[in-house]
CSV table of C-alpha atoms in Angstrom, one decimal:
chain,number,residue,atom,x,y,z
Z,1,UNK,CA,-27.4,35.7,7.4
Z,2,UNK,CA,-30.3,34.3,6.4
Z,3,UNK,CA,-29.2,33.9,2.7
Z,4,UNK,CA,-25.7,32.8,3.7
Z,5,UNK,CA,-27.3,29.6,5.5
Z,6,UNK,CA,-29.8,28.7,3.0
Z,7,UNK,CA,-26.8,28.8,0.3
Z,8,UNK,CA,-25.0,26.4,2.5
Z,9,UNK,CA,-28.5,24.2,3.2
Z,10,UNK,CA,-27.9,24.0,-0.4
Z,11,UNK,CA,-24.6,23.2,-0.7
Z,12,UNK,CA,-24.7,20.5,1.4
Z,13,UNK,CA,-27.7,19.1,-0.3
Z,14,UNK,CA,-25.6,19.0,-3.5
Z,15,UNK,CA,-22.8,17.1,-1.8
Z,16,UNK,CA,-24.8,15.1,-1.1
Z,17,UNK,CA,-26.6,14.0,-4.1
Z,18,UNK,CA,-22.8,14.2,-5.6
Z,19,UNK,CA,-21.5,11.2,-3.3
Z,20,UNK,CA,-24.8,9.7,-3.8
Z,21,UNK,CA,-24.1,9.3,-7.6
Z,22,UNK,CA,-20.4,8.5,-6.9
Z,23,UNK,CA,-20.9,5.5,-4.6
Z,24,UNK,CA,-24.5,4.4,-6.5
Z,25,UNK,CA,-23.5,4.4,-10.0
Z,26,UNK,CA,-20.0,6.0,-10.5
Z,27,UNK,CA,-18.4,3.2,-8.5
Z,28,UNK,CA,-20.5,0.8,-8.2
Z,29,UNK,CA,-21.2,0.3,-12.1
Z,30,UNK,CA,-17.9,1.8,-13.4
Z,31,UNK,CA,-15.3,0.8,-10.8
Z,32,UNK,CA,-16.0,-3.1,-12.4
Z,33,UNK,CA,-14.8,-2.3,-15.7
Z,34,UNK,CA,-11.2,-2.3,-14.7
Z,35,UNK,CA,-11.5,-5.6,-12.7
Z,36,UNK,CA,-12.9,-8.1,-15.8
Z,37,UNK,CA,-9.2,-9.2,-16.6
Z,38,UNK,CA,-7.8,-9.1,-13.4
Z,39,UNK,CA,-10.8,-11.1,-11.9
Z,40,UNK,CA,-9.7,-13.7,-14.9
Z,41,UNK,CA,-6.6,-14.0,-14.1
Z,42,UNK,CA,-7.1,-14.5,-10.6
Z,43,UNK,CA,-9.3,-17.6,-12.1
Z,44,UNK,CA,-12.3,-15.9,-9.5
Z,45,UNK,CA,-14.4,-17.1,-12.2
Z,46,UNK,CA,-14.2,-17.7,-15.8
Z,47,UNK,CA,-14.4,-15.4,-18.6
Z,48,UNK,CA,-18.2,-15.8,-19.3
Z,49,UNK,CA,-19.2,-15.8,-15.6
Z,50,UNK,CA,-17.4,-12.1,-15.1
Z,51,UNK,CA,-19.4,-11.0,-18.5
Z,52,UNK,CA,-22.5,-12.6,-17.1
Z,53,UNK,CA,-22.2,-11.1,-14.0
Z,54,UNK,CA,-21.5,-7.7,-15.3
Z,55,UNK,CA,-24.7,-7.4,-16.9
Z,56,UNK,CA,-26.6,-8.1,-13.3
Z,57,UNK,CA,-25.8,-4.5,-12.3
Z,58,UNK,CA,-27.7,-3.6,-15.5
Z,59,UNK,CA,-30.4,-5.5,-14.5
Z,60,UNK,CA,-30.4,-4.1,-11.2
Z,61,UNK,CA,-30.7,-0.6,-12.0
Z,62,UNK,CA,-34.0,-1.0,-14.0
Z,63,UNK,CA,-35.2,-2.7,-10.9
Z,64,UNK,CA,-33.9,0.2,-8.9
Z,65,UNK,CA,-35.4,3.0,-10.8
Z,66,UNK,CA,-39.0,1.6,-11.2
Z,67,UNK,CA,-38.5,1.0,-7.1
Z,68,UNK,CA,-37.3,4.6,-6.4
Z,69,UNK,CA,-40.8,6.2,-5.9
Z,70,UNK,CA,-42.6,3.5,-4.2
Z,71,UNK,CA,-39.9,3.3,-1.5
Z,72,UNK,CA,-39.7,7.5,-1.3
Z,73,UNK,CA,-43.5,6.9,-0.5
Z,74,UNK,CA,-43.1,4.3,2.0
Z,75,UNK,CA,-40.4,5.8,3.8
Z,76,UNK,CA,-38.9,8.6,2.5
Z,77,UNK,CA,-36.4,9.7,0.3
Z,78,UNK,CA,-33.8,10.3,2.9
Z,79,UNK,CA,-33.7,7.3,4.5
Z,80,UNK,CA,-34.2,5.3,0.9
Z,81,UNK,CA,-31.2,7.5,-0.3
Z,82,UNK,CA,-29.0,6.6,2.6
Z,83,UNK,CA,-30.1,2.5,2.8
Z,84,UNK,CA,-29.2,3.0,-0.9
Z,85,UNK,CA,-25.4,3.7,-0.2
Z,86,UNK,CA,-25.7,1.2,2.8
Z,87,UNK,CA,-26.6,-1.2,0.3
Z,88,UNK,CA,-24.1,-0.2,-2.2
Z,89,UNK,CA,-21.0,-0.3,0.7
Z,90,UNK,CA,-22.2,-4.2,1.5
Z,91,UNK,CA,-22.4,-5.3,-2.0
Z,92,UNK,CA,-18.3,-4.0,-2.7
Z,93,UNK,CA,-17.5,-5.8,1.1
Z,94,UNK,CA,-19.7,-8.9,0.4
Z,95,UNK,CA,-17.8,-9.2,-3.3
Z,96,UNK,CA,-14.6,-9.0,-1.7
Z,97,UNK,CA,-15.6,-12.9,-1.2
Z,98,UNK,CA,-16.2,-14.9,-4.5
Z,99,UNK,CA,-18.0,-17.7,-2.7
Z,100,UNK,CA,-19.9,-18.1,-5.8
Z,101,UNK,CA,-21.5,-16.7,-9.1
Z,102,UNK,CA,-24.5,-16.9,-7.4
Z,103,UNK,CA,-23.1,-14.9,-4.2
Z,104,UNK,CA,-21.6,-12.6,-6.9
Z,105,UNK,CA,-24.8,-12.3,-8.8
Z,106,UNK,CA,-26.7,-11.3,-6.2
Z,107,UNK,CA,-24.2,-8.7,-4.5
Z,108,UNK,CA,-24.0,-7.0,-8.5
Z,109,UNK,CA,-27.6,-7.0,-8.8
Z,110,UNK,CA,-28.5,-5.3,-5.2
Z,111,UNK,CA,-25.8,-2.7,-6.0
Z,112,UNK,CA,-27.2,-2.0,-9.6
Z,113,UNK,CA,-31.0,-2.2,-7.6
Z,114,UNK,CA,-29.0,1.1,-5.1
Z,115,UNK,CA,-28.0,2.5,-8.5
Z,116,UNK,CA,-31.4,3.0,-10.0
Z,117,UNK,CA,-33.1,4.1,-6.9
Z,118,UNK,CA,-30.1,7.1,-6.3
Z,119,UNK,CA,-30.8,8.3,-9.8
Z,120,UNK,CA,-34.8,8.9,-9.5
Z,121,UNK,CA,-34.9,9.8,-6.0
Z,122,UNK,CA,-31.4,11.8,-5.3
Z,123,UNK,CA,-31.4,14.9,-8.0
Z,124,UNK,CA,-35.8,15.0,-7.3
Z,125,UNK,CA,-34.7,15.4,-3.3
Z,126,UNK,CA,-32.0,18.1,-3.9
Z,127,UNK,CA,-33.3,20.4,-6.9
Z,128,UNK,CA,-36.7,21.9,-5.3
Z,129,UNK,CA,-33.9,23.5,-2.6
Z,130,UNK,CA,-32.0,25.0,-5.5
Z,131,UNK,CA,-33.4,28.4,-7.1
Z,132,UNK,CA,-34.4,27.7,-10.8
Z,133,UNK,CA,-31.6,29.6,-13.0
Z,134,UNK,CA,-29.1,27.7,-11.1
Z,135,UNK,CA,-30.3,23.9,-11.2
Z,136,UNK,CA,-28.6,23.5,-14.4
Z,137,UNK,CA,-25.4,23.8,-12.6
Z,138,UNK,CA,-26.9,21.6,-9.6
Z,139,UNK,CA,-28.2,19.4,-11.4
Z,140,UNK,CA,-24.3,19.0,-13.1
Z,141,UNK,CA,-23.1,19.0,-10.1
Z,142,UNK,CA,-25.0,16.1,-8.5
Z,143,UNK,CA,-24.1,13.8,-11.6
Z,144,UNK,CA,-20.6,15.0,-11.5
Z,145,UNK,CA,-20.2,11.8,-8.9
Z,146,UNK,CA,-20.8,9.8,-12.2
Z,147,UNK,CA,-17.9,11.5,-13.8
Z,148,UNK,CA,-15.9,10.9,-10.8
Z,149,UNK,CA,-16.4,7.5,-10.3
Z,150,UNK,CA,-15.1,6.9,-13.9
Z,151,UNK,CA,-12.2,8.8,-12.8
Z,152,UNK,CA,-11.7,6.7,-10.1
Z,153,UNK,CA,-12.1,3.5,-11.8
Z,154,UNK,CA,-8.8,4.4,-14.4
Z,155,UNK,CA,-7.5,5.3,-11.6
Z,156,UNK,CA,-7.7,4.6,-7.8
Z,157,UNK,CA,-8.4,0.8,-9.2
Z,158,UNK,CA,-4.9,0.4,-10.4
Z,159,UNK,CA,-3.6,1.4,-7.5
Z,160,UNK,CA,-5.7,-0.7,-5.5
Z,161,UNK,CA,-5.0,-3.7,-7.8
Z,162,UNK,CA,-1.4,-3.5,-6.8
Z,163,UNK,CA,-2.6,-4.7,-3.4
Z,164,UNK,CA,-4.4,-7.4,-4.2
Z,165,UNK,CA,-8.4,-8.6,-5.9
Z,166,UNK,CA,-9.3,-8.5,-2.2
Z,167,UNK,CA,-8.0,-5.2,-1.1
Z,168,UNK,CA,-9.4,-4.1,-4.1
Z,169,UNK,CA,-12.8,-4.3,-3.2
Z,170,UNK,CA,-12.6,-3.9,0.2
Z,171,UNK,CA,-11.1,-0.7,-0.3
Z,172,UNK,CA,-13.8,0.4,-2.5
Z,173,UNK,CA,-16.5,-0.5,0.4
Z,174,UNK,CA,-14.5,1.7,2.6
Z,175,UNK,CA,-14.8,4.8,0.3
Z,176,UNK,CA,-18.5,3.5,0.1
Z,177,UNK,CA,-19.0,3.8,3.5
Z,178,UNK,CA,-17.2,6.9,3.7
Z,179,UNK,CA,-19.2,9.0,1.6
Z,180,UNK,CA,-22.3,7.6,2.8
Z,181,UNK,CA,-21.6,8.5,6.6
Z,182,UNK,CA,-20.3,12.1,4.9
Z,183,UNK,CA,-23.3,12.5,3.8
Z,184,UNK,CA,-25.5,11.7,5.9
Z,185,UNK,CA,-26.7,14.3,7.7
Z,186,UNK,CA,-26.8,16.3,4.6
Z,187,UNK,CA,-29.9,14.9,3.0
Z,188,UNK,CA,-32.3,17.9,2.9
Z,189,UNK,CA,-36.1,17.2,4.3
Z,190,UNK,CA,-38.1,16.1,1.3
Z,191,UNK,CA,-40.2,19.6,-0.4
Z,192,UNK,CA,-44.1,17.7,-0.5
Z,193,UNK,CA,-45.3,17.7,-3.4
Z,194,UNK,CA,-48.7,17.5,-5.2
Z,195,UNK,CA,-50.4,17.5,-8.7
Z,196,UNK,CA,-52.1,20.3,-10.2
Z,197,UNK,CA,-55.9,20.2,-10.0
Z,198,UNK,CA,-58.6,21.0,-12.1
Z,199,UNK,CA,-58.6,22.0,-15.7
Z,200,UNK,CA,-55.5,23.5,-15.2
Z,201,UNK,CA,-53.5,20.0,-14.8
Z,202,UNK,CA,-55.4,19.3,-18.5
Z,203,UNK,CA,-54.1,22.0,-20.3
Z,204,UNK,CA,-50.9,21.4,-19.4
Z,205,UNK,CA,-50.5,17.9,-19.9
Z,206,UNK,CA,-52.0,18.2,-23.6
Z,207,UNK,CA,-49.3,21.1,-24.4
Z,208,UNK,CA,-46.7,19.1,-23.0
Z,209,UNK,CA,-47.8,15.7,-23.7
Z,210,UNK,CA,-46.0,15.5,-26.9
Z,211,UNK,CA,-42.7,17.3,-25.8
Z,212,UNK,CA,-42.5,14.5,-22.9
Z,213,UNK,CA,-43.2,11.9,-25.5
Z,214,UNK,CA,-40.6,13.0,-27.6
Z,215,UNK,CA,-38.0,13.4,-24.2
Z,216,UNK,CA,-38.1,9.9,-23.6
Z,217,UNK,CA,-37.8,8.8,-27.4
Z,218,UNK,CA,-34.4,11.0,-27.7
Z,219,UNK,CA,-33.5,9.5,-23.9
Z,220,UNK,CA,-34.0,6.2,-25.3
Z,221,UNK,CA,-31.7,7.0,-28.1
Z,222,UNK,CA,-28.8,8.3,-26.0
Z,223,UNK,CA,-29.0,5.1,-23.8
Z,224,UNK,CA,-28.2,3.1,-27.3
Z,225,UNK,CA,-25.8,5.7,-28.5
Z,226,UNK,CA,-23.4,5.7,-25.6
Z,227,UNK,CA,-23.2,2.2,-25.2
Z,228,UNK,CA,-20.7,1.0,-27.8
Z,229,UNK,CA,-17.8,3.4,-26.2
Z,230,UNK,CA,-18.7,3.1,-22.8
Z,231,UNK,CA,-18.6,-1.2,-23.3
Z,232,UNK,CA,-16.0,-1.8,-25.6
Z,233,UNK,CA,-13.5,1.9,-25.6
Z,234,UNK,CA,-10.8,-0.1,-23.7
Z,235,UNK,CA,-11.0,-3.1,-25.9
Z,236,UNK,CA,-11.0,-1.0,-28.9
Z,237,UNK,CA,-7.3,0.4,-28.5
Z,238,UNK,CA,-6.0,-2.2,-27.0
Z,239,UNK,CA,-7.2,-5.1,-29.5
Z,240,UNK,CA,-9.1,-2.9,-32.9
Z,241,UNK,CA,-5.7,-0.4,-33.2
Z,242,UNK,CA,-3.7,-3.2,-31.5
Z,243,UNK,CA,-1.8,-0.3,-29.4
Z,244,UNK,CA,-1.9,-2.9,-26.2
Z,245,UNK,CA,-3.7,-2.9,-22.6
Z,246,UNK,CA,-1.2,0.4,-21.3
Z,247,UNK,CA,-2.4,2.6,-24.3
Z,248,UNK,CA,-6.1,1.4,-23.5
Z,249,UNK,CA,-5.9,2.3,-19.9
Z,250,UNK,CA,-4.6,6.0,-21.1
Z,251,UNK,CA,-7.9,6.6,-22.7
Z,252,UNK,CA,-10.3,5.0,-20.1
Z,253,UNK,CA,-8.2,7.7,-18.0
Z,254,UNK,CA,-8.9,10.4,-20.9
Z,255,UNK,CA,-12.7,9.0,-21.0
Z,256,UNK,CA,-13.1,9.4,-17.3
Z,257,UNK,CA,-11.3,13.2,-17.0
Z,258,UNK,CA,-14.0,13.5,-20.2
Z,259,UNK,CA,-16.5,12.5,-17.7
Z,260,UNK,CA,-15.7,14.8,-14.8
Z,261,UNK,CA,-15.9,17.9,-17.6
Z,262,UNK,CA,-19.5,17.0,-18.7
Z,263,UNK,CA,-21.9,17.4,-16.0
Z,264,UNK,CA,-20.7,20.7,-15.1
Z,265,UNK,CA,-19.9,22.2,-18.4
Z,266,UNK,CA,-23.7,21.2,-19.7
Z,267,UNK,CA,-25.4,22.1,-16.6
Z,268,UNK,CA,-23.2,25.5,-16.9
Z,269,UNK,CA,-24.7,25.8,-20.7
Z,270,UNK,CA,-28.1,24.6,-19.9
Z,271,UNK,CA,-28.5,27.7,-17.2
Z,272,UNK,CA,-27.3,29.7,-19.9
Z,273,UNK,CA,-28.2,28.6,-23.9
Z,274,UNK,CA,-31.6,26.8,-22.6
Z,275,UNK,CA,-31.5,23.1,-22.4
Z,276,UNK,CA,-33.0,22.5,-26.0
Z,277,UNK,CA,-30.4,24.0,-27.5
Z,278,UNK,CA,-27.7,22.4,-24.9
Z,279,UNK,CA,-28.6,18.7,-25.6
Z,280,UNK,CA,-28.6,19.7,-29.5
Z,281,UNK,CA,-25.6,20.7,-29.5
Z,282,UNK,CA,-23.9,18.0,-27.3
Z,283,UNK,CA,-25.5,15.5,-29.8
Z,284,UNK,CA,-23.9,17.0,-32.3
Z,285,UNK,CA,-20.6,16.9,-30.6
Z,286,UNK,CA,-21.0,13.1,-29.5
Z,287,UNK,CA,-22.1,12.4,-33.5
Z,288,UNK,CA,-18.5,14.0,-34.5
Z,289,UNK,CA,-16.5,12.4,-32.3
Z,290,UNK,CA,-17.5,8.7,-33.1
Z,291,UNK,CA,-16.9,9.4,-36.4
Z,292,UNK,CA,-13.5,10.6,-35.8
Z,293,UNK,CA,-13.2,7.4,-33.6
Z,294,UNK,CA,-14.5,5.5,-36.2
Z,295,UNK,CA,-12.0,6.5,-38.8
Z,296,UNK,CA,-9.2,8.2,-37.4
Z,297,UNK,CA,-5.8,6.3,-36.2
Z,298,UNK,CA,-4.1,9.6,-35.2
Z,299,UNK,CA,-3.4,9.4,-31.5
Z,300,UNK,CA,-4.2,13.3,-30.6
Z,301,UNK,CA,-7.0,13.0,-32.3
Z,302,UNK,CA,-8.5,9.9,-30.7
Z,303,UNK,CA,-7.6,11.4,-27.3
Z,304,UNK,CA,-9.5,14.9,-28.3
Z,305,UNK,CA,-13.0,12.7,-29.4
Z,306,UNK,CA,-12.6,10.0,-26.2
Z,307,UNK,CA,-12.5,13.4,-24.3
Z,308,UNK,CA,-15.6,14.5,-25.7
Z,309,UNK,CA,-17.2,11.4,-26.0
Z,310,UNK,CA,-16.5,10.2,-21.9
Z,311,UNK,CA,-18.2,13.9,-21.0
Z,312,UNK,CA,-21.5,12.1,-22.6
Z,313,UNK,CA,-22.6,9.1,-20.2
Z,314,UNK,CA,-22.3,11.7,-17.2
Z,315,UNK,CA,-23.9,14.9,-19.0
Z,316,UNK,CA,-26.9,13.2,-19.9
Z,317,UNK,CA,-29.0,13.5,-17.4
Z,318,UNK,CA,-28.9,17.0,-16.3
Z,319,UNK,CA,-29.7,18.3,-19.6
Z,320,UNK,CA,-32.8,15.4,-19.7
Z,321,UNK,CA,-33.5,17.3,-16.2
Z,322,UNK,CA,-33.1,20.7,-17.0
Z,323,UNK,CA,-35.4,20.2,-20.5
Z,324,UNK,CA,-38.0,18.7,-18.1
Z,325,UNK,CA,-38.5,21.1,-16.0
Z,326,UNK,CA,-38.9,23.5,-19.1
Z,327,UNK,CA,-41.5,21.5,-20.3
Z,328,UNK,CA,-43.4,21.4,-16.6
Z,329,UNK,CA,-41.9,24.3,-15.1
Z,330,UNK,CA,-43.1,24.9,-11.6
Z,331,UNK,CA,-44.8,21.2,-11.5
Z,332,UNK,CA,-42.7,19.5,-9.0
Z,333,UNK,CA,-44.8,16.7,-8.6
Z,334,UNK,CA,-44.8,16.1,-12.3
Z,335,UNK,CA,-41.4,16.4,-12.7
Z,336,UNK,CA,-40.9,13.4,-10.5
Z,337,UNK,CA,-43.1,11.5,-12.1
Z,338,UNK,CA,-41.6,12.1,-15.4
Z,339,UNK,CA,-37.9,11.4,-14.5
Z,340,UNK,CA,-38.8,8.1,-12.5
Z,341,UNK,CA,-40.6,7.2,-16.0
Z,342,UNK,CA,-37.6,8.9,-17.6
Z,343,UNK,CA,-35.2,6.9,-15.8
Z,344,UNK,CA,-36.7,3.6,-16.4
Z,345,UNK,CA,-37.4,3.8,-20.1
Z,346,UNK,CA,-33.3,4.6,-20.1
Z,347,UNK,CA,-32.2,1.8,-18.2
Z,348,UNK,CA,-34.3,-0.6,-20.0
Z,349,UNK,CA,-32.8,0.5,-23.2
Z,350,UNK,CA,-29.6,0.8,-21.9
Z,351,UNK,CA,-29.8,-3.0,-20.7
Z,352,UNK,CA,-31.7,-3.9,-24.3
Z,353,UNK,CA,-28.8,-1.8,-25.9
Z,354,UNK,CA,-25.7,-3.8,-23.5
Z,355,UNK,CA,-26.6,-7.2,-24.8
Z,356,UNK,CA,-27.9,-6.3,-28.6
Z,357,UNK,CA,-24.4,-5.2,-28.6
Z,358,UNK,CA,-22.5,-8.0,-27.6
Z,359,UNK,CA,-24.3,-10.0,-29.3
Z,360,UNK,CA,-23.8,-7.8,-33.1
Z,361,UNK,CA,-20.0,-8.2,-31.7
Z,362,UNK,CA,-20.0,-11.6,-31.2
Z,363,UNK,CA,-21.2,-12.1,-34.9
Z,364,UNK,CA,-19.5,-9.4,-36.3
Z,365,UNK,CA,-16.2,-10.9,-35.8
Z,366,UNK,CA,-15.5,-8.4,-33.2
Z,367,UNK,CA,-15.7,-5.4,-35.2
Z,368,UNK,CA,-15.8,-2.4,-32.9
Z,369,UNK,CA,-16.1,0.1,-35.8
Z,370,UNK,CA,-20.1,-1.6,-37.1
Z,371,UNK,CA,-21.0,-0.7,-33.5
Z,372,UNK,CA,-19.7,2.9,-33.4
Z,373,UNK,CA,-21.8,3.4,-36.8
Z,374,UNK,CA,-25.2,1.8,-34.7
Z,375,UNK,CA,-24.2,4.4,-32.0
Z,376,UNK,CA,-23.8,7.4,-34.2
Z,377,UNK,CA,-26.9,6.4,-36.5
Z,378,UNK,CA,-29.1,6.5,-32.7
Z,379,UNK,CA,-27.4,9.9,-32.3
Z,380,UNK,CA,-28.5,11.1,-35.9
Z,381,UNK,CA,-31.8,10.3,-35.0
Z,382,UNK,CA,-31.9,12.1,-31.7
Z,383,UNK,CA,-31.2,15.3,-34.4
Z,384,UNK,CA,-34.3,13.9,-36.9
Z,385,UNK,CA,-36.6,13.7,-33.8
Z,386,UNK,CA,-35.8,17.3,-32.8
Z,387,UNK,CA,-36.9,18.9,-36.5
Z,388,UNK,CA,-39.9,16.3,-36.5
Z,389,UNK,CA,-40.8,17.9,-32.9
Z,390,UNK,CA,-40.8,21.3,-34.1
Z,391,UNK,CA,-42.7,20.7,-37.3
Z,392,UNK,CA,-45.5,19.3,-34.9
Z,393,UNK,CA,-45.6,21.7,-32.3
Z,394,UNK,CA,-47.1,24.0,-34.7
Z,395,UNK,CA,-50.4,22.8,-35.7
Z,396,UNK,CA,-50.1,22.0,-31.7
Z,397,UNK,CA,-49.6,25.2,-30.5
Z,398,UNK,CA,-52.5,26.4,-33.2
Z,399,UNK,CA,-55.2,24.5,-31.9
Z,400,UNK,CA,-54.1,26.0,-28.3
C-alpha cells in the first residue's frame, strides 16, 4: 500500500511541475507567437511595439531565474511555485486590455519574471521525490508542459482567434487559472537540503568543477542554436519559400507536435543510454536537421527536420538535468545551485542570442538561411566542446 501511495505522491508531484511549465513558459512565452499579426491588424499597437514587447518576456525570465532561489528561501518553493502561476493567470487577464505599451510591457515582463522562477524552482521541488533511474522520464515529463504549450499555441490560439483579440487572452487566463488551482494541492513538501561538509565537499567540486564548467558552455550554446527556428520558423515558409501564412501555420503545428515528442523521448533515453551520450546524440540530430532546413525545398522533408528540430527547445533541459545530477550525484543541494546558475546563464544567452538575431536579420536583408548556418555552427561546437572535455578529463582524473 505503502508503495502504491508514494507512486501516486509522485505522480501528482509530476503534474504538477507539468502544468507548472505549461502555464509558466509553454503558454505564457509561446502562446504570443501566434498573436504578433493578429495584434497588428487589430492596430493594438504597431508593428515595432508587438516586437518590442515580445522581447520583455525574455527579459523577464532572466529576472525570474536569478529570483527563483531567493524567493524558495524566503518562502518556499510551494507557495513561490503557486504565486508564480497566479502571476502568470493575471498577466494573460490584465493583457486582455491594451491600455498601453507600458501596461503591456509590464504584464509581458511579470509573466516572463513567473517563467524563470517555474523553471529553477519546479523540476528542483519534484525530482528528490522521484527514485533516481526514473528522473530522466520525470524530469521529461515535467518539461513536457513546454511541448504542450507550443501545441497549444498552433492550435487552441486559432481557435480562440476566431472569437476575438479579447477572448483570446482571456481565454488563455482561464486555462491559467485552471491548471494552477489543478495543481495546487499537488506541490510536494520541499526535501531540505544541505551542502556536503568537510574535505569531502573539496574533492568533489575539483572532479566536477570542470564537467560543470563545460555544462554551462554547451547550455549556453543550445540557447543560441535554437533560437533562429524557434523566432523566425513561421516567417521562414511563409515569406523565405514564399508557400504563404496557411503552409506556415502547418509547421508551427508540426514544430509544436515536435515539441510534445522531445521531453519524453530524451528523458526516456537519458534513463537508459546515460545522459552524455543522450544530449550527443540529440545535437547531432538538431545539426542535421538545420541543414536539411537550410537547403532542402521538399515539403516531406522539411516537415520530417521541423519535427525533429521543435522536439529541441522542450528536450533541453531534462537532459542538462539528468547530466547534472551525474556529475553531483546524490548532492541535492548542489544540484540546485547549479541549475539556478544553469538556468540563468541560458536565459541570458537566450535573450543576447533573440536580439543578435534580429538584428543579423535586419541587415541581412532578411535572410533566414545565414541564421540557420549561426545556429548549426553553435550546435557544431556543442560536439568540439564534448571531445575537448574528454581530452582534459584525463590528465584530470590522473592527478586524482
Amino acid at each position: 500500500m505503502d508503495i502504491v501511495e508514494d507512486r501516486a505522491a509522485t505522480a501528482r508531484a509530476i503534474f504538477a511541475g507539468l502544468c507548472a511549465s505549461l502555464v509558466g513558459i509553454g503558454l505564457a512565452r509561446f502562446a504570443y507567437t501566434p498573436l504578433i499579426p493578429p495584434m497588428i491588424e487589430a492596430h493594438w499597437f504597431v508593428a515595432s511595439d508587438v516586437v518590442y514587447l515580445g522581447a520583455a518576456n525574455l527579459v523577464g525570465y532572466l529576472v525570474g531565474a536569478l529570483m527563483g532561489r531567493p524567493l524558495s528561501r524566503r518562502y518556499g518553493a510551494r507557495s513561490a511555485l503557486r504565486a508564480m502561476m497566479v502571476l502568470t493567470s493575471l498577466a494573460f487577464f490584465a493583457c486582455a486590455f491594451p491600455l498601453s505599451v507600458g501596461w503591456f510591457f509590464v504584464w509581458r515582463l511579470l509573466s516572463g519574471v513567473s517563467g524563470g522562477v517555474i523553471m529553477v524552482l519546479a523540476a528542483s521541488s519534484v525530482l528528490p521525490h522521484v527514485l533516481a533511474a526514473r528522473k530522466g522520464m520525470a524530469s521529461g515529463a515535467i518539461f513536457l508542459g513546454i511541448g504542450v504549450g507550443i501545441a497549444m499555441s498552433g492550435t487552441l490560439v486559432p481557435l480562440l482567434l476566431d472569437v476575438g483579440m479579447r477572448a483570446t487572452w482571456l481565454g488563455l487566463g482561464v486555462l491559467s487559472l485552471l491548471l494552477t488551482i489543478a495543481s495546487w494541492a499537488c506541490w510536494p513538501h520541499a526535501v531540505h537540503t544541505h551542502p556536503p561538509a568537510g574535505q569531502a565537499a573539496a574533492v568533489m567540486e575539483a572532479g566536477a568543477r570542470s564537467e560543470l564548467m563545460v555544462l554551462y558552455v554547451q547550455y549556453a550554446l543550445m540557447a543560441v542554436g535554437l533560437v533562429p527556428l524557434m523566432m523566425f520558423l513561421v516567417d521562414y515558409v511563409a515569406r523565405g519559400l514564399g508557400w504563404g501564412s496557411h503552409e506556415a501555420a502547418l509547421f508551427w503545428i508540426v514544430y509544436g507536435v515536435g515539441a510534445m515528442i522531445g521531453p519524453m523521448a530524451y528523458g526516456w533515453m537519458s534513463d537508459r543510454l546515460g545522459a552524455s551520450a543522450t544530449s550527443h546524440l540529440m545535437t547531432w540530430l538538431q545539426i542535421g536537421a538545420v541543414v536539411l532546413m537550410m537547403f532542402s525545398t521538399h515539403h516531406l522533408v522539411l516537415m520530417l527536420a521541423t519535427l525533429v528540430i521543435g522536439s529541441y527547445p522542450p528536450g533541453v533541459p531534462p537532459i542538462t538535468l539528468a547530466r547534472l545530477h551525474r556529475i553531483l550525484p546524490g548532492d541535492a543541494h548542489g544540484q540546485n545551485i547549479v541549475w539556478s546558475k544553469a538556468t540563468t546563464v541560458f536565459a541570458l544567452t537566450q535573450a543576447l542570442a533573440g536580439y543578435g538575431y534580429s538584428y543579423l536579420f535586419a541587415h541581412s536583408g532578411g535572410d533566414h538561411r545565414i541564421l540557420m548556418g549561426v545556429g548549426a555552427a553553435a550546435l557544431a561546437m556543442i560536439i568540439l566542446s564534448d571531445g575537448a572535455r574528454k581530452v582534459l578529463a584525463k590528465p584530470l582524473r590522473a592527478s586524482l
